[in-house]
Every structure is written in C-alpha cells, then in structure tokens.
Amino acid sequence: MARELLTGNAAAAWGVRLADVDYVPAFPITPQTEIIETLSGWYSDGTMKGKFVTMDSEHSMLTAAGAASATGARVFTATSSQGLLYAFEVLYSVAGWRVPLVMVNVSRALSSPITLEPDHNDILSARDCGFLQIHTETCQEVLDSVIMSYKLAEDRRVLLPVLVNLDGYYLSFTREPVEIPDADKVKDFLPQYKPDHASFHASGPMAQGLAVLGGYIYSYFKYQMHLASLNALSVHEEIAEEFYNLFGRKYGVVEEYKLDDAEYVLIMSNTFATKGKAAVEKFREIGCKVGLLRLRVVRPLPTKKIQDILKNRKGTAVIDQNISIGYGGIFYSEIAALMCNEANKPVILSFICGLGGKDISMKEFQKILDDTINASLTGNIPGTQLLYTDVEWAKMKHLLDVAGKPVI
Amino acid sequence: MIRIRFHGRGGHGMKTAGRIAGTAAFLEGYYAQDFPVYGAERRGAPITAYTRISKDRILERGIFSEPDIVIIADESLINDPAANPLQGVTKKTITIINTMVNDIKDKFSILGIVNTIDATGLCLEIIGKGSAVSAALGGAACRIIGIIQKDNLINAVIKELKNINLPEELIEKNVEVAEKCYEILSPIIIQHGEDIPDSPIETITLPYQYPTMSSPSVFSSGNIIEKKTGGWRIFKPVINLEKCNKCWICFVYCPEGVISLDESEYPHIDYDHCKGCLICYEECPVKVITVEREIETW
Ligand code: SF4
Ligand code: SF4
C-alpha cells in the first residue's frame, strides 16, 4: 500500500489499473482527458495488460464498451458533460444489455453558455437509464469506488453498468493524499469476471438487445432492470463491509456526517459536501445542532435509509448543484417525494447553488440554515431559492456592461 | 493551514510550481491539496494554481480568496484583470514576485510583505531558458513557508518534473534553480488572517431580466486590441531601422501580425501585442533585429 498525492482523475485511473481492466475505448474531453491519458500510458508501456482504443466519438466509444463487456471482458470508459450527452442513446442500450462496465463521468456544467467547471446536470440527465450511479467527494473515494463498482456491477443479483461521478476541477484536477491499495489484495476482493448471461465468443453465438413488440415483454425486461438496481442497495452494503475489512475504509450508500443528535440536516452530494461539512463544524461551534447527509449511491436511491435518517428531525435543506429548468432542484424533488408519506417529517427546503462551479460561501450556508430553522419554527416554507450574492451580482453587472448591456 | 496562490501565464509552469509545493509538504508529512484553474489551454493566458498545506485534514475545496502567500510569475500580470493576482492581499499577505523592477511594492501599492526574485534570470543563467519558472517559484514558496527541508524540495522537484517527462539533464538544472532560490530567500513568519467572521457578503434575490440582457450574447464590438498580450515577453526584438533593407520578411513572418509598415515602408513592432517569439529575429536575412532582455513590459 502506498500513499500518494493524486488528482481525482489519476485516482480514477488507479482504480481501473487495480481492477485489472481488459479494454478501454476512449475519447477525450476536458476535464476528463487526464484519466484516459494516464491509462493509455500504462497500456502502452505494458504496466497494464489489455487494449486501449481511441474512438471517433462518445457514441461509438460507449457502443464499443458495451459490446466488449458483452464478450465477458472487464471494460472501463470515461467521459464528461457534452460527451455524456452525445453518448446518451447508448446509455440506455447498454444498460438494457445488462453488461457490467464501469464508466466515470467527470462533471462539467452543460452548454450553453459553455463552461468547463462542474455541476450535476450532466450526470443527473443519465439518472433514469439503468446505470447505477455513485457520486464521490474525495480522490480516495474515487479510487475505491471504481474498484467497488466492478464488484457491484458484476454481482449476479445486479448485473448493471455503473457510472462513477466526480466533479471537474474541484476533484478531477485537485490532488490530495490517496492510499493506493495493494494489487494482490484487490485481486482477492475482485476476482475475474465470468459472465453467463452475455458472453459472445466465436463458438457461442447469441443475440443481444432484441426487438420486442407487445408491451408486456418490454415491461418484463424493464422491471427486471429496476429490481436488479434495487438489489444493488443490499449488495453495496455487503461489498462495503468486505472492502472495509480488507482496506479499512467504510462507505455507506449515504454518508452521515454529525447526524446523531442533529436537528437540522443539510443534504448535498459530491465535492462541495466538503464545504458543507466545514459549515456544519462552524454551526456546531455556536451550539447549533446541524449535520450533513451526503448522497453517495444515487441510483438506486436508498429511499428507506434516507427516510430513517430524516424522520423526527426539525428541518432539512436540500442543496442542489443542478437545476431542472422550470422546476428547480432534482434531488429536492426526490427527497420531498420519498418523505411525503412519512409521519413526523421535517420541513424540507430547496436551494440551488454551485451551478457551473459557483462557490458556496459561508454566508450562503448561513442563509440556508437560518431559513431552515425559521421554516421549522413558523411552518412557512419558502419555494426553491436560487442562491447568489451581492458581490457576485456586482461582478456580473460589470460583465454585462462590458458586453454592451449596461444595467440601468 | 497555509494557503499559497500562484499566478502565471500558460507556459510559466505555475501548475507545476503549485504541485512542487504540495508534494514537498506532503513528503514533509503534512496534508496537502493543490489544483490549477485555467480556461482554454493556451500559452500566455493567465492561470492560477492553489496549494493548501495543513497539519490536519483539509476541510476546504476550490479556490480561496484570502491567500497567506501570493506568488506572481511575471509583473505584467499585476494589472491584468483576468489574472487579478492581488485579490485578497492584505497587510498580512506575503507576495513574491518574479521581476527585476525594484520599487514594485510602492509602484503597485501592494499591501503586506513583498519580496522580489529574478527567477527568469536564474533560469536563463542555469537552464539557458527563461520561460518556465516552476522549479524557481515552487522552491521560493517552499522556502518562504519555512517548514520544508531542502531535501524534500529537491525530491518534489524531481518527482513533479519527471511526471511531465522532462529529460534527466533538464531536471538536474531545475533542481539547481530550486536550490538556488532556497538559498537566496529566507523563511518569513506567516501571520494568519482572522477567520473572516463577518464577511461583507450578502445573499440576494436575482431579478428577472429580459433576454436582451440575460441571454449569453455580446453586443459590444471587438475590444481585443485593448488586451495587451505583450506581457508574456521575456525577450524583446528591436529593429535597427538604419540598417533595415525593407525586405518585409519580418512583416510577413510575424505570427501575431504585430509588425506594421510606415509610410516609407519601414517595419515597426507593436510592443503591446508582440509576444516575443523571436521569429522576426530568426528570419531577418540581414540580421538587423537584435534581442534585449525584457525588464519591465509596461
Ligand atoms: S517577436 Fe514574434 S510576435 Fe514579436 S514582432 Fe517578432 S515575430 Fe512578431
Ligand atoms: S526582415 Fe529585417 S531587413 Fe527585412 S524588413 Fe524586417 S527588419 Fe528589415
């Protein structure tokens, strides 16, 4: 075991290397490219055994990944933002093939206007396709999640592909200390993949992804995918336990930070949860009982777990780093829905922040907390709030002015 | 926690400087976090790199605006609004500038402690090239904070430069540069700012604005001419007009199109936008263009 400073991208590549992946079809896109660059280096110098192929687009890339996975190869691929959208059609296809490939998405806000910085509209657009989704906060978690994802995806109770999400820049290009597990130990944890359902090979022809007419046939297959996805919750618990015993790091389907006695709960995902934790520390210093729930396994959504955590609390604030235009926060709608039939539920407030990498200042966390406490006391629950600061507004007005649009 | 912010242009190696500081601190046994921020990857465009060093786990992410130490790779960045290297600099900040300008603190009214170092000169002397100053300024950062042993700085320089596939010989020279910076500078006690309990920021409710305002379009006409791109120049080409034969080869070859001809058809260089690539100098058939070290771009 070695401890190194790694970027989120390098950590993802290390996860792939330790998982002994056979095939990587690739296409570059900022801020993901470092992952495939690292892997291409390892394949070309013989550090990794297998095949690395550059493709003409993300659409072809994911098609190749799915097809290779259907031959029984262990497959990895990675993309980001517009690239994920370009591969969108294939996401549904390969999930339907029930092939256990692992794909990393490095979150980057979607065009337009065009940016390179993160938010989660890209990854959440793939919410309904059948891929499992694991959202990560630290570089260590990226590495560990890639390894765990193969075990999860390849389990017969699941057999669905997995998307591991990490934030562009704030994780992809950020180095922090990461423990790189021993390769032998990873081999024990993750034995070779041996499929019996999708395993094309020369002497064994089979058909995949057939046309089905008559809704009951289609429904059967989709329901099976849904049931398999739900299975992933308990399988994740098993795998996480085994991972903990071998490597000493514990991952839940959600992360509970200072929740034991918390009256108020912030709900966040991905790297900015670190900022949320710092805010929790600050609020606790002045005696306010706040904790943070970080969404990690997002598909399947651990509804029961979240219900158990949230019931009997006074207030919850869902901080969405995404926006469903014309509705509001995507996670808010999911949390509100899963709590709607619970007795003793907290007030649930919705905040949008961090779009396109916008910072979340302490002042904004303070507002989130103040509004949540206020709503729990008065019962007046405000609608979705789009967080912005006067300092940002002043800078924005200046930019509008430069663009020839003076604000009167 | 020590927060170091590096400012440079694409090509200066400030991402690597940030990583050298991060790795050196990590080797020293500290928690470290480092990351660069840049837009389109382009030589000469401003980039910023951030390094956090702490005894304890780091519960921070993303950019910070209250640096303890600011490292500036080139003084022409100071007034560049796209770089804005003095943002968040207070009486307690330590600013290290790669420059040959002497009275820089007063000239730019920089608060706090200001140290200058001729990193470009050092690199020219030892490496023979002055464009990338990563080892010099990474070394400077490590020395200033006073908690990094020289050995760990050297190991960090080697590790990070190997990582970007620099040849062995060049790495050795960079190590020499880093060592030199380590020797020239001395540690400065870092005075931490308060935890900014009452930041003046307020949250607001954004008003709706008509798309004439709120669509991502630009109405004003081009203003690129106002953007001085000559700041990145290390060497300045100077034409000796008395000996120039008006062949116009420099005019044709300049990739930036910043050489113009006057009424008598003599070439003139627009130094606000000349990037110092020296192609004109290479191409002039009668060698009447000379090269001077740029001391102060503007
Ligand atoms: S140095 Fe390069 S940019 Fe400057 S005038 Fe000569 S050719 Fe043009
Ligand atoms: S290339 Fe040399 S001689 Fe020809 S116009 Fe330019 S400066 Fe004069």
mmCIF file of N, CA, C and O and ligand atoms in Angstrom, chain B residues 237 253-256 258-259 269 273-281, ligand 1:
data_model
loop_
_atom_site.group_PDB
_atom_site.id
_atom_site.type_symbol
_atom_site.label_atom_id
_atom_site.label_comp_id
_atom_site.label_asym_id
_atom_site.label_seq_id
_atom_site.Cartn_x
_atom_site.Cartn_y
_atom_site.Cartn_z
ATOM 1 N N PRO B 237 12.326 41.960 -29.419
ATOM 2 C CA PRO B 237 13.051 42.190 -30.665
ATOM 3 C C PRO B 237 13.114 43.692 -30.947
ATOM 4 O O PRO B 237 12.123 44.394 -30.768
ATOM 5 N N TYR B 253 6.400 37.183 -41.736
ATOM 6 C CA TYR B 253 6.519 36.008 -40.875
ATOM 7 C C TYR B 253 5.917 36.174 -39.478
ATOM 8 O O TYR B 253 5.621 35.190 -38.814
ATOM 9 N N CYS B 254 5.762 37.398 -39.020
ATOM 10 C CA CYS B 254 5.287 37.571 -37.638
ATOM 11 C C CYS B 254 3.939 36.876 -37.468
ATOM 12 O O CYS B 254 2.954 37.241 -38.108
ATOM 13 N N PRO B 255 3.868 35.846 -36.604
ATOM 14 C CA PRO B 255 2.614 35.090 -36.476
ATOM 15 C C PRO B 255 1.503 35.887 -35.809
ATOM 16 O O PRO B 255 0.329 35.541 -35.911
ATOM 17 N N GLU B 256 1.885 36.957 -35.118
ATOM 18 C CA GLU B 256 0.883 37.746 -34.400
ATOM 19 C C GLU B 256 0.382 38.912 -35.249
ATOM 20 O O GLU B 256 -0.529 39.620 -34.831
ATOM 21 N N VAL B 258 1.839 41.736 -35.710
ATOM 22 C CA VAL B 258 2.024 42.978 -34.945
ATOM 23 C C VAL B 258 3.132 43.848 -35.528
ATOM 24 O O VAL B 258 3.538 44.823 -34.934
ATOM 25 N N ILE B 259 3.630 43.470 -36.711
ATOM 26 C CA ILE B 259 4.599 44.341 -37.381
ATOM 27 C C ILE B 259 3.859 45.090 -38.488
ATOM 28 O O ILE B 259 3.163 44.474 -39.301
ATOM 29 N N ILE B 269 7.323 47.477 -34.744
ATOM 30 C CA ILE B 269 6.717 46.434 -33.895
ATOM 31 C C ILE B 269 5.777 47.068 -32.865
ATOM 32 O O ILE B 269 6.147 48.042 -32.197
ATOM 33 N N HIS B 273 1.511 44.138 -28.190
ATOM 34 C CA HIS B 273 0.985 42.830 -28.585
ATOM 35 C C HIS B 273 2.039 41.845 -29.073
ATOM 36 O O HIS B 273 1.725 40.693 -29.338
ATOM 37 N N CYS B 274 3.288 42.275 -29.208
ATOM 38 C CA CYS B 274 4.365 41.353 -29.612
ATOM 39 C C CYS B 274 4.623 40.383 -28.462
ATOM 40 O O CYS B 274 4.822 40.790 -27.321
ATOM 41 N N LYS B 275 4.589 39.084 -28.746
ATOM 42 C CA LYS B 275 4.751 38.089 -27.677
ATOM 43 C C LYS B 275 6.194 37.614 -27.515
ATOM 44 O O LYS B 275 6.474 36.725 -26.739
ATOM 45 N N GLY B 276 7.082 38.177 -28.308
ATOM 46 C CA GLY B 276 8.488 37.839 -28.111
ATOM 47 C C GLY B 276 8.872 36.454 -28.600
ATOM 48 O O GLY B 276 9.786 35.828 -28.065
ATOM 49 N N CYS B 277 8.201 35.965 -29.635
ATOM 50 C CA CYS B 277 8.513 34.625 -30.137
ATOM 51 C C CYS B 277 9.845 34.613 -30.887
ATOM 52 O O CYS B 277 10.459 33.573 -31.073
ATOM 53 N N LEU B 278 10.286 35.809 -31.322
ATOM 54 C CA LEU B 278 11.577 35.993 -31.979
ATOM 55 C C LEU B 278 11.679 35.359 -33.371
ATOM 56 O O LEU B 278 12.775 35.140 -33.885
ATOM 57 N N ILE B 279 10.550 35.087 -33.959
ATOM 58 C CA ILE B 279 10.573 34.575 -35.328
ATOM 59 C C ILE B 279 11.131 35.658 -36.270
ATOM 60 O O ILE B 279 11.918 35.377 -37.169
ATOM 61 N N CYS B 280 10.763 36.902 -36.017
ATOM 62 C CA CYS B 280 11.286 38.006 -36.836
ATOM 63 C C CYS B 280 12.807 38.041 -36.766
ATOM 64 O O CYS B 280 13.492 38.186 -37.777
ATOM 65 N N TYR B 281 13.312 37.880 -35.555
ATOM 66 C CA TYR B 281 14.758 37.886 -35.335
ATOM 67 C C TYR B 281 15.418 36.740 -36.114
ATOM 68 O O TYR B 281 16.447 36.906 -36.755
HETATM 69 S S1 SF4 C 1 8.911 38.564 -31.699
HETATM 70 FE FE1 SF4 C 1 7.323 37.355 -32.695
HETATM 71 S S2 SF4 C 1 5.467 38.465 -32.184
HETATM 72 FE FE2 SF4 C 1 7.118 39.864 -31.786
HETATM 73 S S3 SF4 C 1 7.342 41.023 -33.653
HETATM 74 FE FE3 SF4 C 1 8.772 39.329 -33.780
HETATM 75 S S4 SF4 C 1 7.689 37.754 -34.870
HETATM 76 FE FE4 SF4 C 1 6.137 39.218 -34.175
#
